[in-house]
């Protein structure tokens, strides 16, 4: 019957996210998951959030009404301050509050992409970024990633050959690769961009989760007072540093771009939930965010180190793992003759899950690549999970 429904062309042949398809196994008793991209709920500052929720509960008449599409002024104000602390010059009016940074991306796709338009994503890339473009009927062109980030020769070629509307990238602790674009490449990328009309969407949900190495300026900061200044659109989120259930993200962009996104949001959800915005603003203003974040970062540092140690002890160089300096992910390569998608059922049988790399490619995948998340498991689970991974690989 479903074949008879009048779906729009991109929705006719649509496949779901390979990561979401794995969720059904999460409820298997004893399963250890290195698969999801979720932050660890036990690390949320529940007392702090509770305090903010209680305070905001006294202003329910206001926060149960519709709010401004651009976002609650008090939240826009504090997000502008957070941006300024990150070196991004933004005032309250430069901020659009969105329902997660995912929505910010979707608004941009809607505002910028007509069917057949080209956009660039990295190879590998965040699957929802790829899917958003597919559903918009975009022509997706990929640009490779090296250990120090985007392959700039490939980017230069793609910019020249395809005149893309935008290049979407996660320059700091990328999902899925964990890779960070080096400072030198950041500067070169912006110089390259300035020779074109292409916009850059800098998606930065993980940048605050640095657990080793030196902090790097965002592309948005580096672009300031350069010819590329108006081309950089900065997205960030409270999902990985406070809690994803708030659904609070934001965008900083040129006023003309922001205005188009406000119009798109008006017909999308009118406004992000005012109560959650009020809670987020109170929480950020309470000072608890700054106090609590180091605890999340320390825990991820320990978990990442534990996972890297366990893999290097158990696999003796058989696997290539990319060591991240922050974020939530470790990207890896199995030996060339091992297909990660075929390894997964064996791993699930051993009660450990990971994500095969193939879901992160808009074109031909690396079949032996895979993504691990260290965020959601404690150290005992990580050690046990790696032992199970070893067993699955031995059975392959
Ligand atoms: N961008 C990237 C790279 C992500 O990994 C995620 C979350 N998995 C998002 C955006 C969406 O985050 P949010 O919860 O803010 O919508």
Coordinates of C-alpha atoms and ligand atoms in Angstrom, one line a residue:
X1 CA 0.0 0.0 0.0
X2 CA 2.7 2.5 1.0
X3 CA 4.0 2.6 -2.6
X4 CA 0.8 4.4 -3.5
X5 CA 1.2 7.3 -1.1
X6 CA 2.1 10.6 -2.8
X7 CA 5.5 11.2 -1.1
X8 CA 7.8 13.9 -2.5
X9 CA 10.6 12.5 -4.5
X10 CA 13.4 12.5 -1.9
X11 CA 11.1 10.7 0.6
X12 CA 10.1 7.9 -1.7
X13 CA 13.3 5.8 -1.4
X14 CA 14.3 7.0 2.0
X15 CA 16.3 4.8 4.4
X16 CA 16.4 5.5 8.2
X17 CA 19.6 6.4 10.1
X18 CA 21.7 3.3 10.6
X19 CA 22.5 4.4 14.1
X20 CA 18.8 4.7 15.1
X21 CA 18.2 1.2 13.7
X22 CA 20.6 -0.1 16.3
X23 CA 18.6 1.3 19.2
X24 CA 16.4 -1.8 19.4
X25 CA 19.4 -3.8 20.7
X26 CA 20.1 -1.3 23.4
X27 CA 17.5 -2.9 25.6
X28 CA 19.2 -6.3 25.4
X29 CA 20.1 -7.1 29.0
X30 CA 23.9 -6.7 29.6
X31 CA 24.5 -4.9 26.3
X32 CA 27.5 -2.5 26.4
X33 CA 27.0 0.2 23.8
X34 CA 29.8 2.2 22.2
X35 CA 27.3 3.0 19.5
X36 CA 25.1 6.0 20.4
X37 CA 26.2 9.6 20.1
X38 CA 24.5 10.5 23.3
X39 CA 26.1 12.3 26.3
X40 CA 26.1 10.3 29.5
X41 CA 23.0 11.1 31.5
X42 CA 24.7 10.4 34.9
X43 CA 26.9 13.4 34.1
X44 CA 24.1 15.9 33.8
X45 CA 24.0 18.4 36.6
X46 CA 20.6 17.3 37.8
X47 CA 20.6 19.3 41.1
X48 CA 21.5 22.5 39.1
X49 CA 18.9 21.8 36.5
X50 CA 16.3 21.1 39.2
X51 CA 17.1 24.4 40.9
X52 CA 16.6 26.2 37.6
X53 CA 13.4 24.3 36.8
X54 CA 12.0 25.2 40.3
X55 CA 12.8 28.9 39.9
X56 CA 11.2 29.0 36.5
X57 CA 8.1 27.2 37.6
X58 CA 7.1 30.4 39.3
X59 CA 6.8 32.2 35.9
X60 CA 4.7 29.6 34.1
X61 CA 2.1 32.0 32.7
X62 CA 4.9 33.6 30.7
X63 CA 6.8 30.4 29.8
X64 CA 3.7 28.5 28.8
X65 CA 2.9 31.1 26.2
X66 CA 4.4 31.3 22.7
X67 CA 7.7 33.2 22.7
X68 CA 9.6 35.2 20.1
X69 CA 10.8 33.1 17.2
X70 CA 14.4 34.5 17.6
X71 CA 14.5 33.2 21.2
X72 CA 14.0 34.4 24.7
X73 CA 15.9 37.7 25.1
X74 CA 17.5 36.6 28.4
X75 CA 18.8 33.4 26.7
X76 CA 20.0 35.2 23.6
X77 CA 21.9 37.5 25.9
X78 CA 23.7 34.8 27.8
X79 CA 24.4 32.8 24.6
X80 CA 26.0 35.9 23.1
X81 CA 28.2 36.1 26.2
X82 CA 29.2 32.5 25.8
X83 CA 30.1 33.2 22.1
X84 CA 32.1 36.2 23.1
X85 CA 34.0 34.0 25.6
X86 CA 34.8 31.7 22.7
X87 CA 36.2 34.7 20.7
X88 CA 33.1 35.1 18.5
X89 CA 31.9 38.6 18.6
X90 CA 28.1 38.4 18.9
X91 CA 25.5 40.5 20.6
X92 CA 22.0 39.3 21.6
X93 CA 20.6 40.2 18.2
X94 CA 23.1 38.1 16.3
X95 CA 21.8 34.9 18.1
X96 CA 19.0 32.7 16.8
X97 CA 17.9 30.2 19.4
X98 CA 16.9 26.9 17.8
X99 CA 15.5 23.5 18.9
X100 CA 18.9 21.9 19.1
X101 CA 21.6 22.8 16.6
X102 CA 20.1 20.2 14.4
X103 CA 17.2 22.6 13.7
X104 CA 19.7 25.4 13.0
X105 CA 21.2 23.2 10.3
X106 CA 17.8 22.3 8.9
X107 CA 16.8 26.0 8.7
X108 CA 19.9 26.7 6.7
X109 CA 19.3 23.8 4.3
X110 CA 15.8 25.1 3.8
X111 CA 16.9 28.7 3.3
X112 CA 19.9 27.9 1.0
X113 CA 19.2 24.7 -0.9
X114 CA 16.8 24.2 -3.8
X115 CA 16.7 20.7 -5.4
X116 CA 19.8 20.2 -7.5
X117 CA 21.9 22.7 -5.6
X118 CA 25.3 21.5 -4.5
X119 CA 26.6 21.3 -0.9
X120 CA 29.9 19.9 0.4
X121 CA 30.2 17.6 3.4
X122 CA 33.2 15.8 4.7
X123 CA 34.0 12.1 4.2
X124 CA 33.0 10.8 6.8
X125 CA 30.3 13.3 8.0
X126 CA 27.5 13.6 10.6
X127 CA 24.7 11.4 9.1
X128 CA 21.9 13.9 9.8
X129 CA 23.8 16.5 7.8
X130 CA 23.9 14.1 4.9
X131 CA 20.3 13.1 5.3
X132 CA 19.1 16.7 5.6
X133 CA 20.7 17.4 2.2
X134 CA 19.3 14.3 0.7
X135 CA 15.8 15.2 1.8
X136 CA 16.2 18.6 0.3
X137 CA 17.2 17.0 -3.1
X138 CA 20.7 18.5 -2.9
X139 CA 23.6 17.3 -5.0
X140 CA 26.1 16.2 -2.3
X141 CA 29.8 16.4 -2.9
X142 CA 32.2 15.0 -0.4
X143 CA 35.7 16.2 0.7
X144 CA 38.1 13.9 2.4
X145 CA 39.4 14.3 6.0
X146 CA 43.0 13.8 7.1
X147 CA 44.4 13.5 10.6
X148 CA 44.6 17.3 10.8
X149 CA 41.2 17.8 9.2
X150 CA 39.7 18.7 5.8
X151 CA 41.8 17.8 2.8
X152 CA 42.3 21.3 1.4
X153 CA 43.3 20.3 -2.1
X154 CA 40.1 18.3 -2.4
X155 CA 38.2 21.2 -1.0
X156 CA 39.7 23.7 -3.5
X157 CA 38.8 21.4 -6.4
X158 CA 35.3 20.9 -5.2
X159 CA 34.8 24.6 -4.7
X160 CA 36.0 25.3 -8.2
X161 CA 34.2 22.5 -9.9
X162 CA 30.8 22.6 -8.2
X163 CA 30.2 26.1 -7.0
X164 CA 28.5 24.8 -3.8
X165 CA 26.1 26.8 -1.7
X166 CA 27.9 25.7 1.5
X167 CA 30.5 23.5 3.0
X168 CA 29.3 21.9 6.2
X169 CA 32.0 20.8 8.6
X170 CA 32.6 20.0 12.3
X171 CA 36.1 21.3 12.7
X172 CA 36.6 20.5 16.4
X173 CA 36.3 16.9 17.7
X174 CA 34.2 15.9 14.7
X175 CA 31.3 13.4 14.7
X176 CA 32.2 10.7 13.7
X177 CA 36.0 11.0 13.3
X178 CA 36.9 12.9 16.5
X179 CA 39.4 14.8 14.3
X180 CA 40.2 18.4 14.8
X181 CA 41.2 20.8 12.0
X182 CA 44.6 22.2 12.7
X183 CA 45.2 26.0 13.2
X184 CA 47.2 26.2 10.0
X185 CA 44.5 24.5 8.0
X186 CA 41.8 26.7 9.6
X187 CA 43.5 29.8 8.3
X188 CA 44.1 28.3 4.8
X189 CA 40.5 27.1 4.6
X190 CA 39.2 30.6 5.3
X191 CA 41.5 32.1 2.8
X192 CA 40.3 29.6 0.2
X193 CA 36.7 30.2 1.1
X194 CA 37.1 34.0 0.7
X195 CA 37.9 33.4 -3.0
X196 CA 34.4 31.9 -3.6
X197 CA 30.8 32.6 -2.7
X198 CA 30.5 29.4 -0.8
X199 CA 29.2 29.7 2.8
X200 CA 30.8 27.7 5.6
X201 CA 28.6 26.1 8.3
X202 CA 30.8 25.5 11.3
X203 CA 29.0 23.0 13.5
X204 CA 30.5 23.1 17.0
X205 CA 28.5 21.0 19.5
X206 CA 31.7 19.4 20.9
X207 CA 34.2 22.3 21.0
X208 CA 33.8 22.9 24.8
X209 CA 34.7 19.2 25.5
X210 CA 38.5 19.5 25.1
X211 CA 40.3 17.1 27.4
X212 CA 43.8 17.3 25.9
X213 CA 45.9 19.5 23.7
X214 CA 45.8 23.3 23.2
X215 CA 42.5 25.1 22.6
X216 CA 42.1 26.4 19.0
X217 CA 40.1 29.4 17.8
X218 CA 36.9 28.6 16.0
X219 CA 36.6 29.3 12.3
X220 CA 34.0 32.0 13.2
X221 CA 36.6 33.7 15.5
X222 CA 39.4 33.4 12.9
X223 CA 37.2 34.8 10.2
X224 CA 36.6 38.0 12.1
X225 CA 37.9 41.0 10.2
X226 CA 38.9 38.9 7.2
X227 CA 37.3 38.8 3.8
X228 CA 35.6 35.5 4.8
X229 CA 33.8 37.1 7.8
X230 CA 30.3 37.1 6.3
X231 CA 30.6 33.6 4.9
X232 CA 31.0 31.7 8.3
X233 CA 27.8 30.5 10.0
X234 CA 28.4 29.3 13.6
X235 CA 26.2 26.6 15.2
X236 CA 26.5 25.3 18.7
X237 CA 24.3 23.5 21.3
X238 CA 23.8 22.8 24.9
X239 CA 23.1 19.2 24.2
X240 CA 26.6 17.8 24.9
X241 CA 27.6 20.2 27.7
X242 CA 24.3 20.6 29.7
X243 CA 21.6 18.2 28.5
X244 CA 20.1 17.3 25.1
X245 CA 16.6 17.1 26.4
X246 CA 16.6 20.9 26.7
X247 CA 16.7 21.0 22.9
X248 CA 18.6 24.2 22.9
X249 CA 21.0 25.1 20.1
X250 CA 21.9 28.4 18.4
X251 CA 23.1 30.0 15.3
X252 CA 25.3 33.1 14.7
X253 CA 25.3 34.4 11.2
X254 CA 25.2 37.4 9.0
X255 CA 21.9 39.3 9.7
X256 CA 20.5 38.5 6.2
X257 CA 21.0 34.8 6.8
X258 CA 19.7 34.9 10.3
X259 CA 16.5 36.7 9.0
X260 CA 15.9 33.9 6.4
X261 CA 16.3 31.3 9.1
X262 CA 13.9 33.2 11.4
X263 CA 11.3 33.1 8.6
X264 CA 11.9 29.3 8.1
X265 CA 11.6 28.8 11.9
X266 CA 8.3 30.7 12.0
X267 CA 6.7 28.0 9.8
X268 CA 8.7 25.2 11.4
X269 CA 8.0 25.4 15.2
X270 CA 7.3 29.1 15.7
X271 CA 9.6 29.2 18.7
X272 CA 11.7 26.8 20.8
X273 CA 9.9 25.8 24.0
X274 CA 10.0 29.0 26.1
X275 CA 10.1 27.0 29.4
X276 CA 13.2 25.1 28.3
X277 CA 14.8 28.4 27.2
X278 CA 14.0 30.0 30.5
X279 CA 15.5 27.0 32.4
X280 CA 18.6 27.1 30.1
X281 CA 19.1 30.8 30.6
X282 CA 18.7 30.5 34.4
X283 CA 21.1 27.6 34.5
X284 CA 23.7 29.3 32.4
X285 CA 23.4 32.5 34.4
X286 CA 23.6 30.6 37.8
X287 CA 27.3 29.9 37.2
X288 CA 26.7 26.2 37.6
X289 CA 27.5 25.5 33.9
X290 CA 31.0 26.8 34.3
X291 CA 31.4 24.9 37.6
X292 CA 30.0 21.6 36.3
X293 CA 31.6 21.4 32.8
X294 CA 35.1 20.4 34.0
X295 CA 33.5 17.4 35.7
X296 CA 32.0 16.2 32.4
X297 CA 35.3 16.9 30.6
X298 CA 37.4 15.0 33.2
X299 CA 35.1 12.0 33.0
X300 CA 35.3 11.9 29.2
X301 CA 39.1 12.2 29.4
X302 CA 39.2 9.1 31.7
X303 CA 36.8 7.2 29.6
X304 CA 38.6 8.0 26.3
X305 CA 41.9 7.1 27.8
X306 CA 40.5 3.8 29.2
X307 CA 39.1 2.9 25.8
X308 CA 42.3 3.7 24.0
X309 CA 44.4 1.7 26.6
X310 CA 42.1 -1.3 26.4
X311 CA 42.2 -1.4 22.6
X312 CA 45.9 -1.0 22.4
X313 CA 46.4 -3.7 25.0
X314 CA 44.0 -6.1 23.4
X315 CA 44.7 -5.5 19.7
X316 CA 48.4 -4.9 19.5
X317 CA 48.4 -2.6 16.5
X318 CA 45.8 -4.6 14.5
X319 CA 43.4 -1.7 14.6
X320 CA 44.1 1.9 13.7
X321 CA 42.4 4.3 16.1
X322 CA 42.3 8.0 15.8
X323 CA 43.1 9.6 19.2
X324 CA 40.8 12.5 19.8
X325 CA 41.6 15.6 22.0
X326 CA 38.0 16.0 23.1
X327 CA 34.4 15.3 22.2
X328 CA 32.9 11.8 22.5
X329 CA 34.2 9.7 19.7
X330 CA 37.0 7.5 18.6
X331 CA 37.2 6.6 14.9
X332 CA 38.8 3.4 13.9
X333 CA 39.8 1.2 11.0
X334 CA 39.7 -2.6 11.2
X335 CA 42.2 -4.6 9.2
X336 CA 41.4 -4.1 5.5
X337 CA 39.9 -7.5 5.0
X338 CA 37.3 -7.0 7.8
X339 CA 34.0 -5.4 7.0
X340 CA 32.6 -3.4 9.9
X341 CA 29.0 -4.0 8.9
X342 CA 29.5 -7.7 8.9
X343 CA 31.4 -7.6 12.2
X344 CA 28.5 -5.9 13.9
X345 CA 26.1 -8.9 14.3
X346 CA 28.9 -10.9 15.8
X347 CA 29.6 -8.0 18.2
X348 CA 25.9 -7.7 19.1
X349 CA 26.0 -11.4 19.8
X350 CA 28.8 -10.8 22.2
X351 CA 26.8 -7.9 23.7
X352 CA 28.8 -5.0 22.6
X353 CA 27.7 -2.4 20.0
X354 CA 29.6 0.1 17.8
X355 CA 28.6 1.9 14.6
X356 CA 30.0 0.7 11.3
X357 CA 31.5 3.6 9.4
X358 CA 29.4 3.1 6.3
X359 CA 26.5 5.3 7.6
X360 CA 28.8 8.3 7.7
X361 CA 29.5 8.5 4.1
X362 CA 27.4 10.4 1.5
X363 CA 29.2 8.3 -1.2
X364 CA 31.4 5.3 -1.3
X365 CA 32.2 4.2 2.3
X366 CA 35.3 2.8 3.9
X367 CA 33.9 -0.6 4.7
X368 CA 36.5 -1.3 7.5
X369 CA 35.9 2.0 9.3
X370 CA 33.9 2.2 12.5
X371 CA 32.9 4.7 15.2
X372 CA 33.2 4.2 19.0
X373 CA 31.7 6.4 21.6
X374 CA 33.3 6.4 25.0
X375 CA 30.8 8.8 26.5
X376 CA 28.0 6.5 27.7
X377 CA 30.0 3.7 29.4
X378 CA 31.9 3.7 32.7
X379 CA 35.5 2.4 32.8
X380 CA 34.5 -1.2 33.8
X381 CA 32.0 -1.4 31.0
X382 CA 34.6 0.0 28.5
X383 CA 37.2 -2.6 29.5
X384 CA 34.6 -5.4 29.3
X385 CA 33.2 -4.1 26.0
X386 CA 36.7 -4.1 24.4
X387 CA 37.2 -7.7 25.5
X388 CA 33.9 -8.6 23.8
X389 CA 34.9 -6.7 20.7
X390 CA 38.0 -8.8 20.6
X391 CA 36.0 -12.0 20.8
X392 CA 33.7 -10.8 18.0
X393 CA 36.7 -10.0 15.8
X394 CA 38.3 -13.4 16.6
X395 CA 35.0 -15.1 15.5
X396 CA 34.9 -13.1 12.2
Ligands
LIG1 N1 25.8 18.2 15.0 C1 26.5 17.2 15.3 C2 27.9 17.0 14.7 C3 26.1 16.3 16.3 O1 26.8 15.2 16.6 C4 24.8 16.5 16.9 C5 24.2 15.5 17.9 N2 24.5 14.2 17.7 C6 24.1 17.6 16.4 C7 24.6 18.4 15.5 C8 22.7 17.8 17.0 O2 22.7 18.3 18.3 P1 21.5 19.0 18.9 O3 21.1 18.1 20.1 O4 21.9 20.3 19.4 O5 20.4 19.1 17.9

